[in-house]
Short mmCIF file of C-alpha atoms and ligand atoms in Angstrom, two decimals:
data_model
loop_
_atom_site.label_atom_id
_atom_site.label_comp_id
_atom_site.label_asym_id
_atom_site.label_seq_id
_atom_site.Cartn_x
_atom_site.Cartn_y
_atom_site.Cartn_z
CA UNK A 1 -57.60 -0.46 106.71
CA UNK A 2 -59.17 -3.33 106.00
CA UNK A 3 -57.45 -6.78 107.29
CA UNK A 4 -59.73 -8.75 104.93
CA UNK A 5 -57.87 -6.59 102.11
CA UNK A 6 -56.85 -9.36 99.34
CA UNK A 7 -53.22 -10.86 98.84
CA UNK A 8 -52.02 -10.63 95.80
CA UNK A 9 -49.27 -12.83 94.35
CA UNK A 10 -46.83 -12.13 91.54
CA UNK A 11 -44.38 -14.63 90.41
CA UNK A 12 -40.66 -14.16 88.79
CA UNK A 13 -40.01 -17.16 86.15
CA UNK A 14 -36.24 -17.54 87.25
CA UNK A 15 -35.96 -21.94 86.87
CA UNK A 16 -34.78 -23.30 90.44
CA UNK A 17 -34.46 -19.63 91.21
CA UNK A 18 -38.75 -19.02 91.24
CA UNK A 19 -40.41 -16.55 93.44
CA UNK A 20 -43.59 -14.84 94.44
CA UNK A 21 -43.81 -11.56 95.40
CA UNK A 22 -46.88 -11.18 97.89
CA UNK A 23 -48.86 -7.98 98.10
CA UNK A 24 -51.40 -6.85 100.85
CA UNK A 25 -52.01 -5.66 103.86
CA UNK A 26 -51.01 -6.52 107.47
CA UNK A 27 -48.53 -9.61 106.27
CA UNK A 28 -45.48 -8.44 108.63
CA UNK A 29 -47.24 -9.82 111.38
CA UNK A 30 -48.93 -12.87 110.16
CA UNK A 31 -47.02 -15.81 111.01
CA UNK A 32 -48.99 -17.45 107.53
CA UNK A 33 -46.67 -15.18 105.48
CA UNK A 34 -43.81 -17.19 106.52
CA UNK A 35 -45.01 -20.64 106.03
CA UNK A 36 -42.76 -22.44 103.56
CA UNK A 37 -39.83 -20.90 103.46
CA UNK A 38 -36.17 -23.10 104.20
CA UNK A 39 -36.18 -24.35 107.50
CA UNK A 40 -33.55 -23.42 109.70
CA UNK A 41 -32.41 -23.09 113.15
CA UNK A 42 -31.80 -20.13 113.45
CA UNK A 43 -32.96 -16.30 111.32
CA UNK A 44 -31.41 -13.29 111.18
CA UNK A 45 -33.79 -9.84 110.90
CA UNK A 46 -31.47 -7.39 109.02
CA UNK A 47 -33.31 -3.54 110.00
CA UNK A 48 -32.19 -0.09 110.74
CA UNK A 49 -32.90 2.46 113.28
CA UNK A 50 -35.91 3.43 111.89
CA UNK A 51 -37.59 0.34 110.71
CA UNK A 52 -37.03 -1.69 114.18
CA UNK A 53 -38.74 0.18 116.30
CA UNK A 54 -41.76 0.01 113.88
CA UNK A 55 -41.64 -3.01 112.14
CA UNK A 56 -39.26 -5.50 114.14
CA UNK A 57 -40.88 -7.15 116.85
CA UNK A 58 -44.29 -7.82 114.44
CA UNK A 59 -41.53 -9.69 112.09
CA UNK A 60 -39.52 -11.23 114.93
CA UNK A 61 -43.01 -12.71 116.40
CA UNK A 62 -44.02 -13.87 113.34
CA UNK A 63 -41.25 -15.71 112.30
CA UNK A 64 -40.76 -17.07 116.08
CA UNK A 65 -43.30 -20.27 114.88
CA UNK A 66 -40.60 -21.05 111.79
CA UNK A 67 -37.65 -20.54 113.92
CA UNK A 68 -36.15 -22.10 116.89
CA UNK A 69 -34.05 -18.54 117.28
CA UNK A 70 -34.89 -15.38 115.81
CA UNK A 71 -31.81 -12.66 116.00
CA UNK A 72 -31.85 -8.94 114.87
CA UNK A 73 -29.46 -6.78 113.73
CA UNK A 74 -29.62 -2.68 113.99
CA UNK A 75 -27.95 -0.88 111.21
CA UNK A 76 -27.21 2.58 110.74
CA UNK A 77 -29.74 4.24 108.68
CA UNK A 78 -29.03 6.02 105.58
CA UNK A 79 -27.52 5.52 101.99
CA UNK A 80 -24.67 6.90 102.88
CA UNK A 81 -24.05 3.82 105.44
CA UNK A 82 -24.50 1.82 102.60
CA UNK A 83 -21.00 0.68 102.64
CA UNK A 84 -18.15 -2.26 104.06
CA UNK A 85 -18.34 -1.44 107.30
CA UNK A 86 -22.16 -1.66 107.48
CA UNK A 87 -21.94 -4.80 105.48
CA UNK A 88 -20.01 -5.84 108.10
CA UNK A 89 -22.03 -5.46 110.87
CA UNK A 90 -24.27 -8.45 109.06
CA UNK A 91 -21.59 -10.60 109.12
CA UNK A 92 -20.58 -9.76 112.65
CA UNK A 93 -24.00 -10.30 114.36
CA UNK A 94 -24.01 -13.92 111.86
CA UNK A 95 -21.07 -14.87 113.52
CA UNK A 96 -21.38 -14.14 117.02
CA UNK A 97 -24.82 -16.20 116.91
CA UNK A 98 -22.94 -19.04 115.44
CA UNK A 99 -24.76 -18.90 112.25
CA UNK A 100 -24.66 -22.07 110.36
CA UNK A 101 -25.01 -22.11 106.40
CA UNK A 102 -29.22 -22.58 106.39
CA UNK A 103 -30.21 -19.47 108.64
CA UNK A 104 -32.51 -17.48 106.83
CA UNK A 105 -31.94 -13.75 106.25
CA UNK A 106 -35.01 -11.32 106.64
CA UNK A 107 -34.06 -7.76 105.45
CA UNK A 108 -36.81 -5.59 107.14
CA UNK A 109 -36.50 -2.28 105.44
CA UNK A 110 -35.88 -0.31 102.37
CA UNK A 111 -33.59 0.01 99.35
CA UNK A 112 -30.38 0.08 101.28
CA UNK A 113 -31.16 -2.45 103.61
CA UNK A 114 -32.28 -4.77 101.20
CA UNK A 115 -29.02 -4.61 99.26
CA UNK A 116 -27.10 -4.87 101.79
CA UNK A 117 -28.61 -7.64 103.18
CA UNK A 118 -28.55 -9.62 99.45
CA UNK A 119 -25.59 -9.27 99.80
CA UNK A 120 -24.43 -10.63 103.05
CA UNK A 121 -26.81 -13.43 101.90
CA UNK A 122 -24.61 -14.04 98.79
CA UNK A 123 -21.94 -13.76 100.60
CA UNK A 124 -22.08 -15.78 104.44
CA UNK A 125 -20.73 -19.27 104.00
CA UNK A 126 -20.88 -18.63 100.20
CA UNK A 127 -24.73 -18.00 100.33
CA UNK A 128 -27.30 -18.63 102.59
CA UNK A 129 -30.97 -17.85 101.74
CA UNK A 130 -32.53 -14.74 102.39
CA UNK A 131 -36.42 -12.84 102.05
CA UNK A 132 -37.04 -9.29 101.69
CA UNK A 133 -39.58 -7.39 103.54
CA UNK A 134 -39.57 -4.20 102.22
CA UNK A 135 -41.19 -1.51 103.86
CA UNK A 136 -40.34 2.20 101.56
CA UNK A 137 -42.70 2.25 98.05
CA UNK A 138 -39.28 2.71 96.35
CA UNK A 139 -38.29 -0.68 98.12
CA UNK A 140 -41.38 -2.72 96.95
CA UNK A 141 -42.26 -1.59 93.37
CA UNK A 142 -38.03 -2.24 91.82
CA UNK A 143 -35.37 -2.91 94.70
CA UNK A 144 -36.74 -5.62 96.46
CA UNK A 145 -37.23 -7.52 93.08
CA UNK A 146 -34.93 -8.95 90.99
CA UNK A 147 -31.81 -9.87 92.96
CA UNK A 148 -29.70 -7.18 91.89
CA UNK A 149 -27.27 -6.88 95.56
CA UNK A 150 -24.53 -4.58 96.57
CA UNK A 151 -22.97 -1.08 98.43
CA UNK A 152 -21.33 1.88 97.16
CA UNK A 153 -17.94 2.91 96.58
CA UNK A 154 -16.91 6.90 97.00
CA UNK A 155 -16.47 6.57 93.30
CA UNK A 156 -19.53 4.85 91.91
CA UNK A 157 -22.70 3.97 92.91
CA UNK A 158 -23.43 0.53 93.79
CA UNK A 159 -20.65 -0.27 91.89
CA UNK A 160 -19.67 -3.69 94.47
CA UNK A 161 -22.18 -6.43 95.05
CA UNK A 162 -23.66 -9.71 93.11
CA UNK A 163 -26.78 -11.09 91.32
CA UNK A 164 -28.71 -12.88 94.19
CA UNK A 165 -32.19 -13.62 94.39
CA UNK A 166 -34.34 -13.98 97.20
CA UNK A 167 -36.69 -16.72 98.19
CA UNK A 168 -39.63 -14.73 98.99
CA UNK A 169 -40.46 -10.54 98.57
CA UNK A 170 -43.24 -9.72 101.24
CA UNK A 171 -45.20 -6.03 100.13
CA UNK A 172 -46.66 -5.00 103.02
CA UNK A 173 -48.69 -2.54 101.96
CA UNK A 174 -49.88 -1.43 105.58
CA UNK A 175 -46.21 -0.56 106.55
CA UNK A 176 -46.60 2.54 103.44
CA UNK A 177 -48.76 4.22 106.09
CA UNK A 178 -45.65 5.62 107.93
CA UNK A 179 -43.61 6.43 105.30
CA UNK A 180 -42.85 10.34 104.79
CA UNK A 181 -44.55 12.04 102.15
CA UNK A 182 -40.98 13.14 100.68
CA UNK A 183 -39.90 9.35 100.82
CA UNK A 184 -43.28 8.10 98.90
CA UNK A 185 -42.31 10.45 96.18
CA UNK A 186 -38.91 8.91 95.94
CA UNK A 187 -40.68 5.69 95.00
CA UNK A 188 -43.63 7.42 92.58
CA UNK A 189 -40.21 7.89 90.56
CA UNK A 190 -39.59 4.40 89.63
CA UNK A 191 -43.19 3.47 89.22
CA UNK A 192 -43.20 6.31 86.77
CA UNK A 193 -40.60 5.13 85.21
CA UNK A 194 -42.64 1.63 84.41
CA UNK A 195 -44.55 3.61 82.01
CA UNK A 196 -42.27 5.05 79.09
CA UNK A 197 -40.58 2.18 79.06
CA UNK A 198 -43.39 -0.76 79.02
CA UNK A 199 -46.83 0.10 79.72
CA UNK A 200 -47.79 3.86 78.66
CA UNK A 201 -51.52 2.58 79.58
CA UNK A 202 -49.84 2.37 83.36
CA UNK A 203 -48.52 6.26 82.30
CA UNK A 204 -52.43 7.48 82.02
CA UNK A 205 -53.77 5.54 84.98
CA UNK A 206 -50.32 6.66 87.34
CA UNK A 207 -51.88 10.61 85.95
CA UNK A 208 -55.45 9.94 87.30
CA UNK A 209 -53.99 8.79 90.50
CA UNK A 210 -51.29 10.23 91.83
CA UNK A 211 -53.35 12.14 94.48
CA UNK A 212 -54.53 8.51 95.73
CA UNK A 213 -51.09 7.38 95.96
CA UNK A 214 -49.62 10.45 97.63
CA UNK A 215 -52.14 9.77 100.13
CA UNK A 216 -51.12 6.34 100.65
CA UNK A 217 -54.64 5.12 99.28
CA UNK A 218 -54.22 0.74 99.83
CA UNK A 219 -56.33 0.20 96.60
CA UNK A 220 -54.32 2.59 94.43
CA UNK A 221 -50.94 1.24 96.20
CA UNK A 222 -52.15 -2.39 95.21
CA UNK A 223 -52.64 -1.57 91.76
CA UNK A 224 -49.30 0.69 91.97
CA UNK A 225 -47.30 -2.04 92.92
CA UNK A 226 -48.80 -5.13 91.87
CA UNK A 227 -48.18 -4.09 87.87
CA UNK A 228 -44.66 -2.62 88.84
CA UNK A 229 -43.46 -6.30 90.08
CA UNK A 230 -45.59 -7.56 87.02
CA UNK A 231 -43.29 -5.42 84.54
CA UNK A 232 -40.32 -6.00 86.73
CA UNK A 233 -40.21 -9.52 87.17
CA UNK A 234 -41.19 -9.76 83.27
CA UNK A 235 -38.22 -7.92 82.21
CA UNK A 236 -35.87 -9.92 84.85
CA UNK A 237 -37.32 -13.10 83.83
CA UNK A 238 -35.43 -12.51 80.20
CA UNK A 239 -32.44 -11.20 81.30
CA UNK A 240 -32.20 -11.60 84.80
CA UNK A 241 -27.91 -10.67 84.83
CA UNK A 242 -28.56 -7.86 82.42
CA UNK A 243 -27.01 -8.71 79.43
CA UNK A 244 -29.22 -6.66 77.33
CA UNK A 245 -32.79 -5.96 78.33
CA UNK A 246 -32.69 -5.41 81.83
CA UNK A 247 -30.53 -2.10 81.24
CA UNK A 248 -33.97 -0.14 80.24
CA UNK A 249 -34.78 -0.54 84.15
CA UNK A 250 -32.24 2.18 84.76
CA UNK A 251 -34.39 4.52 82.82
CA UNK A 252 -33.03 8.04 84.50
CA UNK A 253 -30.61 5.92 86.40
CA UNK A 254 -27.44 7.29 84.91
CA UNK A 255 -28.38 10.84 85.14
CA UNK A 256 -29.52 10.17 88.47
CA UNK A 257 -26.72 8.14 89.64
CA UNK A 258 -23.80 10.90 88.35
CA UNK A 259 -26.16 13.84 90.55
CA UNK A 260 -26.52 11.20 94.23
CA UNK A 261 -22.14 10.34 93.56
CA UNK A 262 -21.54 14.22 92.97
CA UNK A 263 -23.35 15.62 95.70
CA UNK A 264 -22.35 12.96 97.77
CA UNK A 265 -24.80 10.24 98.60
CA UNK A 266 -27.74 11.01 101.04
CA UNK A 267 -28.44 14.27 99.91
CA UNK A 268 -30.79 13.51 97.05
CA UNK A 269 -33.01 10.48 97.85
CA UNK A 270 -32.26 7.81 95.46
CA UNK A 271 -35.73 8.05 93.72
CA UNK A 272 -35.51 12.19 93.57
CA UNK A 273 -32.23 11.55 91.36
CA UNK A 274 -34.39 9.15 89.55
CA UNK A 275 -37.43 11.31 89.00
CA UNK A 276 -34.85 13.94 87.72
CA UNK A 277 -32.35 11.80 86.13
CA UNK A 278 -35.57 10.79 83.69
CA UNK A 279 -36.70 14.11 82.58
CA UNK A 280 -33.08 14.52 81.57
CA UNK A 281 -33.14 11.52 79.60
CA UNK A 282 -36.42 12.34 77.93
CA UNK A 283 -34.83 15.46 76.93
CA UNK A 284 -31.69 13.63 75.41
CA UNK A 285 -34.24 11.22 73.67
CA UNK A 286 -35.83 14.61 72.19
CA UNK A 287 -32.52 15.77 70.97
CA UNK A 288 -31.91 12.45 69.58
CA UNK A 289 -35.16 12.84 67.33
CA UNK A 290 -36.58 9.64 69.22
CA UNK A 291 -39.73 11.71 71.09
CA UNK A 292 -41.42 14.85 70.38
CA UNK A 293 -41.50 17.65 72.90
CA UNK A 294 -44.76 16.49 73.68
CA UNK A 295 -43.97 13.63 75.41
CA UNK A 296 -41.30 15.30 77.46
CA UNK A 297 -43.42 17.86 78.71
CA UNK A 298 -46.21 15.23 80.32
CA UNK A 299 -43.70 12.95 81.81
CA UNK A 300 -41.92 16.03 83.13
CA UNK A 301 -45.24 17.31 84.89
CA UNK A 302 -45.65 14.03 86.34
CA UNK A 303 -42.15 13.98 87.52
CA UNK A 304 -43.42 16.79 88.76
CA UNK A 305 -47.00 16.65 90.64
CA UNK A 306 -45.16 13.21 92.00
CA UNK A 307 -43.44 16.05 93.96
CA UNK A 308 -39.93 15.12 92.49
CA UNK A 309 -37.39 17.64 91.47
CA UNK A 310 -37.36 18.45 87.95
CA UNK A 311 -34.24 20.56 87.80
CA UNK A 312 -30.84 18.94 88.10
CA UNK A 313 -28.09 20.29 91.11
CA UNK A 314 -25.23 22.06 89.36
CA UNK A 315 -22.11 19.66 90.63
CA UNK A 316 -19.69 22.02 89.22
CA UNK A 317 -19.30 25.52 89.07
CA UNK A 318 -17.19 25.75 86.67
CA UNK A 319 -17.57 22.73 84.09
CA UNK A 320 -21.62 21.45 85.24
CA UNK A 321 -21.71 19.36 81.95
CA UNK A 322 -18.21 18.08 81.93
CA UNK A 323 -18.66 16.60 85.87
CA UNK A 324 -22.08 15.10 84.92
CA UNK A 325 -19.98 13.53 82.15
CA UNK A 326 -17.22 12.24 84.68
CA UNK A 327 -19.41 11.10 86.86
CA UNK A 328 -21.28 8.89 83.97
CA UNK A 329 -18.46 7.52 82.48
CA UNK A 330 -17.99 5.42 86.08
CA UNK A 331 -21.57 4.07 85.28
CA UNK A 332 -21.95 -0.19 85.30
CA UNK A 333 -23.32 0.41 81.51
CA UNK A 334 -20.75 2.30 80.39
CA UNK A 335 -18.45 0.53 78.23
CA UNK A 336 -14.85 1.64 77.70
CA UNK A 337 -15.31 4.80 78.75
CA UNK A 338 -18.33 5.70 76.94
CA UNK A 339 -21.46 6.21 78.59
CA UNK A 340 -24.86 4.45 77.13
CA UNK A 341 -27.95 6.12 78.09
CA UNK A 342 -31.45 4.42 78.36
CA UNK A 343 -33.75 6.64 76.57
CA UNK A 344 -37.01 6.40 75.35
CA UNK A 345 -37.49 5.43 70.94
CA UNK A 346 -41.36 6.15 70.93
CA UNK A 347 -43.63 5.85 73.96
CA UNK A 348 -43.74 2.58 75.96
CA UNK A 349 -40.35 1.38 74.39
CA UNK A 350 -36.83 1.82 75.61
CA UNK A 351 -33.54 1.57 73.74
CA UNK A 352 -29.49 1.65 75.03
CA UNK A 353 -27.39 3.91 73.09
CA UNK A 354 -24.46 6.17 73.42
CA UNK A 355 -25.00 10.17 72.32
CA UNK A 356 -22.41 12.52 71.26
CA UNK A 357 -21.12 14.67 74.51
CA UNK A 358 -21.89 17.50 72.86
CA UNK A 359 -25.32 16.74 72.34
CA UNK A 360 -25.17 15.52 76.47
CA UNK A 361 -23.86 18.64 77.49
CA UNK A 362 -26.81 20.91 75.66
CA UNK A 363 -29.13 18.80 77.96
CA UNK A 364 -27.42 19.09 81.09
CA UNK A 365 -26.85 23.41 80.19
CA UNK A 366 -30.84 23.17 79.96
CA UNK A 367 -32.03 20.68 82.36
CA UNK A 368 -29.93 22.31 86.04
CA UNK A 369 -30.49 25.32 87.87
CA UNK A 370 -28.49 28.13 87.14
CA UNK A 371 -25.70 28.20 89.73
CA UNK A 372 -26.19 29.82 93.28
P1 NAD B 1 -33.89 3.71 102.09
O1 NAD B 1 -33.63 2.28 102.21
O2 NAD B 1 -32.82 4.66 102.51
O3 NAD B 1 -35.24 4.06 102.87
C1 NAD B 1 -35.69 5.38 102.88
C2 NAD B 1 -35.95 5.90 104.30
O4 NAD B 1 -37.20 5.41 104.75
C3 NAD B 1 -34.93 5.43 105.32
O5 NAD B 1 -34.69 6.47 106.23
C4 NAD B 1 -35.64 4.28 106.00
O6 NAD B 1 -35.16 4.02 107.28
C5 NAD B 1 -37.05 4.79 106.03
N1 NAD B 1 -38.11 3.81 106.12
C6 NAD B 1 -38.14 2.58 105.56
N2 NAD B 1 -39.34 2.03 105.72
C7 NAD B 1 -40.08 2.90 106.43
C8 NAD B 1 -41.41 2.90 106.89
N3 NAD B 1 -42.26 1.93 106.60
N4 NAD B 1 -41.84 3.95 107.62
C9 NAD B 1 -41.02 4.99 107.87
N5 NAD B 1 -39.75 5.07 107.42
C10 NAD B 1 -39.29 4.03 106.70
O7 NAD B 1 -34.24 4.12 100.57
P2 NAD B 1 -35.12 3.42 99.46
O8 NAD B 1 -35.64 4.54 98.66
O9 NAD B 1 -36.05 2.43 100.00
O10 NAD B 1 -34.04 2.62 98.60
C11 NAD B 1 -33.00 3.29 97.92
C12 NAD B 1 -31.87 2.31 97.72
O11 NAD B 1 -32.32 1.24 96.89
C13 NAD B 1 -30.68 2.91 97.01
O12 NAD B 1 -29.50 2.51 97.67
C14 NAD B 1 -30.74 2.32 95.63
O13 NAD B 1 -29.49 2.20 95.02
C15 NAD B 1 -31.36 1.00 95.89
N6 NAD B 1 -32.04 0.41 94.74
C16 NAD B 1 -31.75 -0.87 94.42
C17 NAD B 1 -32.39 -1.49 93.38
C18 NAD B 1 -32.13 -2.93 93.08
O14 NAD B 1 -32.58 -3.43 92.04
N7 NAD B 1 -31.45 -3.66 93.96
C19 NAD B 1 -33.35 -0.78 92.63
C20 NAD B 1 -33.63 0.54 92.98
C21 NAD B 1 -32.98 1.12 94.04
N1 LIG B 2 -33.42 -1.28 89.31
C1 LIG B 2 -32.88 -1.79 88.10
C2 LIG B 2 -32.80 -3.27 88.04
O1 LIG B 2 -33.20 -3.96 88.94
O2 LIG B 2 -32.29 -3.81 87.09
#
């Protein structure tokens, strides 16, 4: 890999709230990709087990010019530590270094660290500023962007947490290289999901290079995740608390959330439930008259040669459909009680809408496996 490989720079339009989002390779450990930030006397790296020993010392030396102190903090790793008493390690390690109200947060990891540590950020002395570094695909292309913050509860996914944006989102591409091939997959999902919903040109060139990406290919990552902030922060920068627009980011979201709360979260990777959750919702958008079955069968064999499932876990032996519906009604769209999908009115264009259960629960019969 080449360290001459070009930076890339994407901005979010947010008023006093502005950010770029840089993209390259071999940024974690350039001191250069610091520069600017709020001073401070002190930062706080927020990692897990798995990150730190890769990632955290490159960080922790690079931000050693910016900072007179540089601390670290070790979390758990998993979604299903994505809870209080994680949270609460943050605030632990900020308090036993005497952190004042500037220290700088640094959340060195993926999806579930970078929530997390938004959220500590909002939350520590009432806010104090923070940067992600994320290091999964999922983590650079949606969850990194956008300030959306938070944990689970048992009940709901991600159903606790705030609307806090970060000062700075660092891509480093190089850091893909160690990813798992099951974890890149996870974040093909919500790059493909980019496509029905905004760009379908994106849709054709994701199809002639999904081998490059599976590879971890820099060039084809660039491109991957450059126009996924691009979309992104577009969408954010209208709507940025989700009043409206931003909902058609959860494109497969409530499917997918209802199958990682009812098998319990960890055992379907966030972006799998995605990548499934969406051929669900292209089905329902079928049913619905919005798509023709042509459509659903090329985003499904995308879903598919991503190396996502396709086929939904039955949750419930004996009522599959009416769980799924449970389990949707406790989703952040939903409004008294009744669940609005994001689907897909044409290709490239999203809509919100609620659909009659029974209309859900044909989609659900056809869209899990048959029961063990
Ligand atoms: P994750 O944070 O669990 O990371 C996946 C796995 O990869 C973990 O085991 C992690 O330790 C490991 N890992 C991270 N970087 C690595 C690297 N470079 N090399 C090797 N291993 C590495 O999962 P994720 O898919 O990154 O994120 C999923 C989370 O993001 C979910 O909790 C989801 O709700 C959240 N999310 C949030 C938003 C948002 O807008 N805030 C959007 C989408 C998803
Ligand atoms: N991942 C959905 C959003 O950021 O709104």
């Amino acid at each position: 890999m080449s360290p001459q490989f070009p930076t890339h720079a994407v901005s979010i339009d947010l008023q006093d709230r502005s950010y770029s989002i840089a993209i390259g390779a071999h940024l974690i450990g350039n001191p250069d990709t610091f520069a600017g930030l709020p001073k401070a006397s002190a930062a706080l790296v927020v990692t897990n087990t798995t990150v730190a020993p890769l990632y955290a010392s490159a960080l922790q030396n690079a931000l050693a010019p910016h900072y007179p102190a540089v601390h670290s903090v070790v979390l758990p790793d998993g979604e299903e530590f994505k809870t209080w008493q994680t949270l609460n390690l943050i605030f632990d390690a900020l308090l036993e270094h005497h952190c004042d109200r500037k220290t700088v947060l640094f959340a060195l990891g993926g999806g579930v660290v970078g929530d997390m540590t938004g959220f500590a950020a909002a939350s520590y002395m009432r806010g104090v500023p923070f940067v992600q570094v994320p290091t999964t695909l999922l983590a650079q292309v949606d969850s990194s962007v956008g300030g959306k913050t938070g944990i689970n509860h048992p009940l709901g996914k991600n159903m606790v947490g705030a609307f806090y944006q970060p000062r700075r989102v660092v891509c480093d591409l190089s850091s893909l290289q160690t990813l798992p091939a099951r974890e890149v997959s996870a974040g093909l999902a919500e790059i493909i999901k980019y496509g029905p919903i905004a760009d379908m040109a994106f849709l054709d060139w994701l199809e002639g290079h999904l081998g490059a990406l599976r590879t971890h290919d820099l060039s084809a990552l660039a491109h991957a995740v450059r126009r996924s902030c691009e979309i992104k922060a577009h969408v954010v920068a209208q709507d940025e608390r989700e009043g409206g627009l931003r909902a058609i980011l959860n494109f497969g979201h409530t499917f997918g959330h209802a199958i990682e709360a009812g098998l319990g979260y960890g055992h379907w990777l966030h972006g799998e439930a995605v990548g499934c959750g969406m051929v669900m919702a292209a089905h329902l958008s079928q049913r619905l008259g919005l798509v023709d079955a042509d459509f659903v069968t090329r985003l499904t064999c995308l879903i598919q040669a991503a190396g996502l499932p396709t086929l939904g876990p039955v949750l419930d032996a004996q009522d599959n459909a009416g769980r799924y519906l449970e389990l949707m009604r406790v989703d952040k769209k939903a409004e008294g009680g009744d669940i609005r999908f994001v689907l897909i009115d044409g290709p490239g264009k999203a809509c919100v809408r609620g659909a009659p259960d029974a209309l859900v629960r044909q989609v659900i019969d056809a869209c899990c496996s048959a029961p063990a």
